[in-house]
Amino acid sequence: MRVDRRFILGAIGFSLVVVQASHGGGIEVPMQGARAAGQADAFTAQADDASAIYYNPAGLTQLKGTQIEAGAYLLNAEFTLTRDTGPEEQMQKNTVLPHLYIASDFGTEKWRFGLGVNNVFGLNEDWDDDGSLRLIVNEAQLALINIAPTVAYQFTPQFSAGVALNIYYGRLNLTRNAIVAAPPVPEGQFDYDGEAFAFGVTPGMLWKINKRHAIGAYYRSPFNMEFEGDASVEVAGNAVAGPSETKAKLDFPQSIGVGYAFRPVERLKLELDVVWTDWDTVDQLSFSSSNAAFDNQAMPADWDSGFTYRFGTEYQVNTNWTLRAGYAYSENAVPDATFSPIIPDSNYHLFSLGVGYGTERWGINLAGQYIHRESHEVSGSVYSPLVDGRWENEMFGLMATFSLKL
């Protein structure tokens, strides 16, 4: 089959939409423990279980002995594109994200040590391969595992500090339809599969002003991942480009979180967190390859930095039972100019409820979340007219975390 190389280059360049758009705020996963998730993740100034490894490493100093936590977050996402003209397109997808934390004082008075394993960024998309969006994306999966050895120290009864070393392992899989030549040549399929490692740090501090007031803060450093893998384009099972060694460079942003916790009475905690994420650092995506068809491709991203506001409450009913609730609001990170179906981002509202049961040795915590993204009318994107219309997104999450104290 003789295929015009100009069509291949155009198809590969367009496929970069998949990777570029995967950097929307929608792929960040702040839900990393059921106690926090039940409070809309307003947990920075509380951080009093082993999940502090993620939320605020300094909080580990509040633990005694050894504590193990394990659980998972089930997320159901529903996306809908309603066009002014043309067919409606929908996608529904389930994702399971596990987490594990181990923390111990090893018999010391002021030192705490921990190890966490979780998925801090994730993407799981599966659009139909016969709709108009197929020319942007069929499937896209991004799994970014964070392995976090952590240490914390209590300088005074009121002030603690800690730091987690973030060891990231990422896996990226992308497929989309590609027009490689004029009809009657059938559409091809672009595939990319790569993996990468990166490192970062998350220092945190906790200041317990008194029994009623506490302030917590953390900084999560930026990092970039250079995925190494293979890219190819096939038409009817025949390779027309690749498979070729190809690198995809992705930048991930820094973020800063600050939380204030207030206990009007001993059993009730109220907390307000503000998180700033520097998505503005993601300005373009670049591919490099030994194959000229995949090399020197670059696409603008121009993401916008923004804030997330979280409010959560926890009430201890008695020695065993605890109730939680929360609300969070997050600003859209994706401008209309680079909007795509990978992350149809917009301002979102998160509502959560949680319940926990615990004894001196073990406990179980459950959290349910509903996430509503505001309707987003899109036109004039670099990927128009394929993405033009009203985008809507609803998500439902359920998390369970089991804990054991030794």
XYZ file of C-alpha atoms in Angstrom, residues 194-385:
192
model
C 5.567 4.404 26.970
C 6.820 4.449 30.543
C 8.928 6.826 32.633
C 10.382 7.571 36.080
C 10.703 10.911 37.863
C 11.419 12.313 41.324
C 9.997 15.063 43.499
C 9.608 16.132 47.128
C 6.695 17.114 49.349
C 7.710 19.004 52.514
C 5.038 19.947 55.039
C 4.544 21.673 58.390
C 1.950 21.501 61.143
C 1.472 24.155 63.825
C -0.939 23.292 66.622
C -1.555 26.727 68.054
C -3.634 25.236 70.861
C -6.253 22.518 71.313
C -8.774 24.431 69.188
C -6.686 25.874 66.352
C -4.172 24.336 63.947
C -2.495 25.397 60.704
C -0.948 23.036 58.168
C 0.826 23.560 54.862
C 2.658 21.571 52.195
C 4.542 22.138 48.958
C 4.531 19.546 46.176
C 7.428 20.063 43.750
C 7.079 20.064 39.947
C 8.516 17.257 37.859
C 8.648 16.161 34.258
C 8.362 12.715 32.780
C 10.019 11.655 29.556
C 8.095 8.564 28.516
C 10.113 6.112 26.478
C 8.156 3.781 24.255
C 7.016 2.875 20.764
C 4.789 4.772 18.348
C 3.192 3.350 15.230
C 0.496 3.886 12.643
C -1.242 0.887 11.068
C -3.782 0.634 8.276
C -5.779 -2.599 8.134
C -3.086 -4.332 10.199
C -0.238 -3.127 8.006
C 2.356 -0.768 9.457
C 2.787 2.478 7.524
C 4.928 4.197 10.177
C 6.886 2.499 12.957
C 6.824 0.910 15.397
C 9.589 3.349 16.313
C 11.287 4.339 19.550
C 9.607 7.579 20.580
C 9.813 9.820 23.635
C 6.951 11.945 24.939
C 7.865 14.689 27.409
C 5.197 15.781 29.876
C 5.468 18.434 32.584
C 3.598 18.166 35.871
C 2.988 21.275 38.009
C 4.018 22.349 41.467
C 1.291 22.963 44.037
C 0.953 24.619 47.433
C -1.711 23.816 50.010
C -2.603 25.626 53.236
C -5.188 24.501 55.758
C -6.765 25.908 58.923
C -8.588 23.627 61.382
C -10.848 24.864 64.164
C -12.446 22.833 66.939
C -15.333 24.784 68.510
C -15.851 21.751 70.789
C -13.617 18.745 71.340
C -15.635 16.361 69.154
C -16.167 18.699 66.190
C -13.537 19.797 63.663
C -14.045 22.338 60.890
C -11.350 22.838 58.265
C -10.778 25.147 55.321
C -8.023 24.369 52.772
C -6.820 26.406 49.803
C -4.677 24.731 47.129
C -2.894 26.519 44.272
C -1.755 24.423 41.293
C 0.679 25.895 38.786
C -0.743 24.438 35.566
C 0.632 27.482 33.731
C 4.000 25.713 33.530
C 2.491 23.311 31.008
C 2.917 25.352 27.836
C 3.656 22.691 25.242
C 4.205 19.011 24.562
C 7.048 17.646 22.486
C 7.787 14.273 20.883
C 11.201 13.059 19.777
C 11.872 9.929 17.769
C 14.340 8.179 15.528
C 11.532 8.121 12.949
C 11.011 11.443 11.135
C 7.249 10.801 11.118
C 7.155 11.187 14.915
C 10.106 13.530 15.525
C 10.114 17.252 16.364
C 6.376 17.468 16.927
C 5.237 20.202 19.307
C 1.796 21.424 20.309
C 0.859 24.401 22.513
C -1.029 23.780 25.746
C -1.285 27.190 27.478
C -2.954 25.845 30.620
C -4.073 28.245 33.346
C -3.018 28.033 36.979
C -5.852 28.064 39.478
C -7.153 27.479 42.983
C -9.137 24.757 44.707
C -11.114 25.594 47.862
C -12.082 22.805 50.263
C -14.257 22.825 53.375
C -14.678 19.767 55.546
C -16.088 18.798 58.902
C -15.689 15.777 61.166
C -17.828 14.936 64.200
C -16.959 12.161 66.637
C -20.295 10.716 67.735
C -18.757 8.442 70.376
C -15.645 6.370 70.976
C -16.263 4.243 67.889
C -18.310 6.226 65.344
C -17.395 9.338 63.351
C -19.371 11.307 60.746
C -17.922 13.544 58.016
C -19.045 15.909 55.257
C -17.449 18.397 52.897
C -17.597 20.632 49.841
C -14.902 21.667 47.351
C -14.747 24.044 44.394
C -12.014 24.022 41.763
C -11.265 26.403 38.911
C -11.018 25.302 35.294
C -7.452 24.821 34.025
C -8.128 24.252 30.310
C -8.698 27.283 28.044
C -11.140 27.045 25.154
C -8.286 27.516 22.684
C -6.818 24.074 23.494
C -9.947 22.236 24.672
C -10.193 18.538 23.740
C -12.212 15.445 24.772
C -9.386 13.931 26.835
C -10.086 16.236 29.773
C -13.267 18.240 29.128
C -12.382 20.478 32.038
C -14.513 23.186 33.640
C -15.147 24.570 37.112
C -16.288 21.750 39.375
C -18.240 21.332 42.601
C -17.552 18.341 44.866
C -19.882 17.163 47.637
C -18.868 14.420 50.065
C -20.149 12.361 52.976
C -18.231 9.917 55.147
C -18.551 7.581 58.084
C -15.982 5.753 60.149
C -15.927 2.997 62.729
C -12.841 2.284 64.796
C -11.494 0.461 67.815
C -8.129 0.675 69.539
C -6.667 -1.828 67.060
C -8.529 -1.472 63.763
C -10.931 0.710 61.820
C -12.815 1.136 58.568
C -13.737 4.431 56.902
C -16.075 4.983 53.963
C -16.574 8.073 51.817
C -18.905 8.928 48.974
C -18.404 11.833 46.570
C -20.416 13.510 43.838
C -18.547 15.786 41.415
C -20.426 18.098 39.083
C -18.614 20.046 36.373
C -20.324 23.190 35.157
C -21.510 23.050 31.545
C -18.785 24.219 29.183
C -19.752 25.720 25.811
C -16.830 25.238 23.440
C -16.150 26.899 20.097
C -13.036 28.183 18.394
C -10.716 25.497 19.773
C -7.747 24.426 17.676
C -9.616 21.110 17.473
C -12.892 22.635 16.279
C -15.348 21.830 14.862
